[in-house]
Amino acid sequence: MADNTTMEKIVALCKRRGFIFQSSEIYGGIGGFWDYGPLGVELKRNIKEAWWRDMVAGHDDTQAPPNAPSAYAMVGLDTSIIMHPQVWKASGHYDQFYDLFVDCRTCKARFRADQLGEYPCPRKPSRRAGEGEDCDLTEPREFNLMFKTYVGALIDPTAEAYLRPETAQGIFVNFKNVLSTTRVKIPFGIAQIGKSFRNEITPRNFTFRSREFEQMEIEFFCSPEESEDWYSYWRDRRLDWYTSLGLRSDNLRLREHEPAERAHYSCGTADIEYAFPFLPEGEFGELEGVSHRGDFDLRSHMEGKLIRDGDELVVELDEEGKPRYPGSGKDLSYFDEATKRKFIPHVIEPSAGADRTALAFLCEAYDEDAIPDEKGTLQERVVLRLHPRIAPIKVAVFPLVKKDGMPEIAASIYRELKKRWNVFYDEKGSIGRRYRRQDESGTPFCITVDSQTLADDTVTLRDRDTTKQERVRIDDLDGVIGERLTAN
Ligand code: ATP
């Protein structure tokens, strides 16, 4: 990240190059919703694919990864966005998933009560909300973040349903299905990537706080005795994942929550945080939460909504002494063949956001420098130093000029490389400008067909970060690029 990186520059680049657009922009936009453009969709897909490959599909079930207590299996799921409304009642989301908000009676603006000090007063932006002489704030009120909808033709309370505010519950309610259809044994993890929806009171900071976003979640099931070790394993494993894809460690941190900050059921929560440029110096924003959830989730879906009573989690009862929000009544416990013991598994949950991750990678990759053009004059450029694994376009192919057969050779190289990677062909404009466009898009390599190609079948291969060019034989391109893309 360049020292002078600002959110304005990131947002402008995203729009200019087609990474991220405001949703419904031609109608003035809609707060908290974003569209990923041609480059953005590739970036986000690459992030999700890297996560899936590293956590699920590429995971080796047969041996323990470094620092893991043992070997474990990983499987995936893709569950529905709308679920039975009882899911959200038993999980606690129906009556506890809310933020507190306050309204200003003078200017009619709405603020999140716990973030009042961060908002400027709409009438006097030099002051914070509530600090102006005529600010008139209401008492904090609860606002449930779940979007409500209706299933079927009847719009009445019996048809009410919710868009999921997290993907996790789809995993918990399928715990038995996974156990009975696969041969996984505890410890094992179930992973899911999918859309979640939260009616955030004040969506802001670009895609950081949106109302529709994508999560990449793992629910890792283990025995109560091993749960602390697995909690520690997953915190480190997930932190390392971000650095392996290029987030600098001084912009990243793992912050363990104080007990008072944790949810009532949590036995430990740590956030992986990034120093986003919209935050004041020294402050960090959450990229991912890693949480030790004990047996809270599976028990809730067995017995009903749980509340804390001293050291215990107990089923919340209504006035008649019945569970206020009953669970499924199904047995979600696990029988361990080895120890002949039955228990409710404990859960470690690494829960990441694909959009916040994409935003962090964009901020980290953003850089400005000056490089000499064809005539040796220094030209300022913006360059996205994205890790090759997540770069939207891996290679761009250019004919130096549109004659002497160069476009034909360049197009045939493009077609050949396109079989393996996302490759871009461009023959318009000066070569320097074409390079700079690709630098802004984060493309790690550019290939140029020039007059020497006609004589010896070599092309130039230019590196985005160093801008160095070398000659490579056309026949060797596939191997050389393949090696470099996977080098780190
Ligand atoms: P915050 O405190 O910022 O509201 P949270 O603690 O409620 O986040 P979790 O419920 O732990 O978030 O969700 C897991 C992850 O999902 C977050 O770390 C984040 O990456 C992503 N996420 C949550 N809410 C949003 C949102 N409104 N917009 C974009 N991503 C989100």
mmCIF file of N, CA and C in Angstrom, residues 21-35 147 199 203 206 209-212:
data_model
loop_
_atom_site.group_PDB
_atom_site.id
_atom_site.type_symbol
_atom_site.label_atom_id
_atom_site.label_comp_id
_atom_site.label_asym_id
_atom_site.label_seq_id
_atom_site.Cartn_x
_atom_site.Cartn_y
_atom_site.Cartn_z
ATOM 1 N N PHE A 21 -18.752 -1.234 -8.996
ATOM 2 C CA PHE A 21 -19.658 -0.124 -9.300
ATOM 3 C C PHE A 21 -20.713 -0.045 -8.209
ATOM 4 N N GLN A 22 -21.300 1.140 -8.091
ATOM 5 C CA GLN A 22 -22.449 1.296 -7.211
ATOM 6 C C GLN A 22 -23.616 0.509 -7.809
ATOM 7 N N SER A 23 -24.384 -0.191 -6.991
ATOM 8 C CA SER A 23 -25.531 -0.920 -7.535
ATOM 9 C C SER A 23 -26.578 0.063 -8.042
ATOM 10 N N SER A 24 -27.223 -0.247 -9.144
ATOM 11 C CA SER A 24 -28.304 0.567 -9.725
ATOM 12 C C SER A 24 -27.876 2.015 -9.938
ATOM 13 N N GLU A 25 -26.626 2.179 -10.330
ATOM 14 C CA GLU A 25 -26.035 3.522 -10.418
ATOM 15 C C GLU A 25 -26.851 4.480 -11.280
ATOM 16 N N ILE A 26 -27.393 3.983 -12.405
ATOM 17 C CA ILE A 26 -28.107 4.913 -13.298
ATOM 18 C C ILE A 26 -29.384 5.445 -12.655
ATOM 19 N N TYR A 27 -29.834 4.822 -11.567
ATOM 20 C CA TYR A 27 -30.996 5.351 -10.831
ATOM 21 C C TYR A 27 -30.566 6.071 -9.554
ATOM 22 N N GLY A 28 -29.287 6.380 -9.468
ATOM 23 C CA GLY A 28 -28.810 7.115 -8.296
ATOM 24 C C GLY A 28 -28.242 6.222 -7.217
ATOM 25 N N GLY A 29 -28.200 4.899 -7.467
ATOM 26 C CA GLY A 29 -27.590 3.996 -6.489
ATOM 27 C C GLY A 29 -28.536 3.621 -5.366
ATOM 28 N N ILE A 30 -28.157 2.602 -4.606
ATOM 29 C CA ILE A 30 -28.935 2.197 -3.441
ATOM 30 C C ILE A 30 -27.930 1.854 -2.337
ATOM 31 N N GLY A 31 -28.126 2.455 -1.175
ATOM 32 C CA GLY A 31 -27.112 2.387 -0.109
ATOM 33 C C GLY A 31 -26.830 0.974 0.369
ATOM 34 N N GLY A 32 -25.557 0.605 0.379
ATOM 35 C CA GLY A 32 -25.169 -0.683 0.953
ATOM 36 C C GLY A 32 -25.139 -1.828 -0.033
ATOM 37 N N PHE A 33 -25.325 -1.534 -1.326
ATOM 38 C CA PHE A 33 -25.298 -2.603 -2.343
ATOM 39 C C PHE A 33 -24.289 -2.227 -3.429
ATOM 40 N N TRP A 34 -23.529 -3.209 -3.866
ATOM 41 C CA TRP A 34 -22.451 -2.974 -4.826
ATOM 42 C C TRP A 34 -22.450 -4.037 -5.909
ATOM 43 N N ASP A 35 -21.974 -3.660 -7.107
ATOM 44 C CA ASP A 35 -21.846 -4.610 -8.209
ATOM 45 C C ASP A 35 -20.367 -4.772 -8.550
ATOM 46 N N PHE A 147 -33.191 -9.194 7.067
ATOM 47 C CA PHE A 147 -34.179 -8.783 6.069
ATOM 48 C C PHE A 147 -35.348 -9.765 6.101
ATOM 49 N N ASN A 199 -29.402 -5.911 7.212
ATOM 50 C CA ASN A 199 -29.943 -4.582 6.959
ATOM 51 C C ASN A 199 -29.208 -3.570 7.839
ATOM 52 N N PRO A 203 -24.687 1.534 6.287
ATOM 53 C CA PRO A 203 -23.645 0.931 5.446
ATOM 54 C C PRO A 203 -22.655 2.015 5.054
ATOM 55 N N PHE A 206 -17.368 2.095 1.587
ATOM 56 C CA PHE A 206 -17.346 1.331 0.331
ATOM 57 C C PHE A 206 -17.934 -0.054 0.611
ATOM 58 N N ARG A 209 -18.831 -2.299 4.772
ATOM 59 C CA ARG A 209 -20.088 -2.594 5.458
ATOM 60 C C ARG A 209 -21.219 -2.482 4.444
ATOM 61 N N SER A 210 -21.592 -3.606 3.882
ATOM 62 C CA SER A 210 -22.645 -3.633 2.862
ATOM 63 C C SER A 210 -23.869 -4.319 3.448
ATOM 64 N N ARG A 211 -24.960 -4.269 2.715
ATOM 65 C CA ARG A 211 -26.179 -4.960 3.173
ATOM 66 C C ARG A 211 -26.289 -6.352 2.533
ATOM 67 N N GLU A 212 -25.590 -6.534 1.433
ATOM 68 C CA GLU A 212 -25.516 -7.845 0.788
ATOM 69 C C GLU A 212 -24.038 -8.128 0.585
#
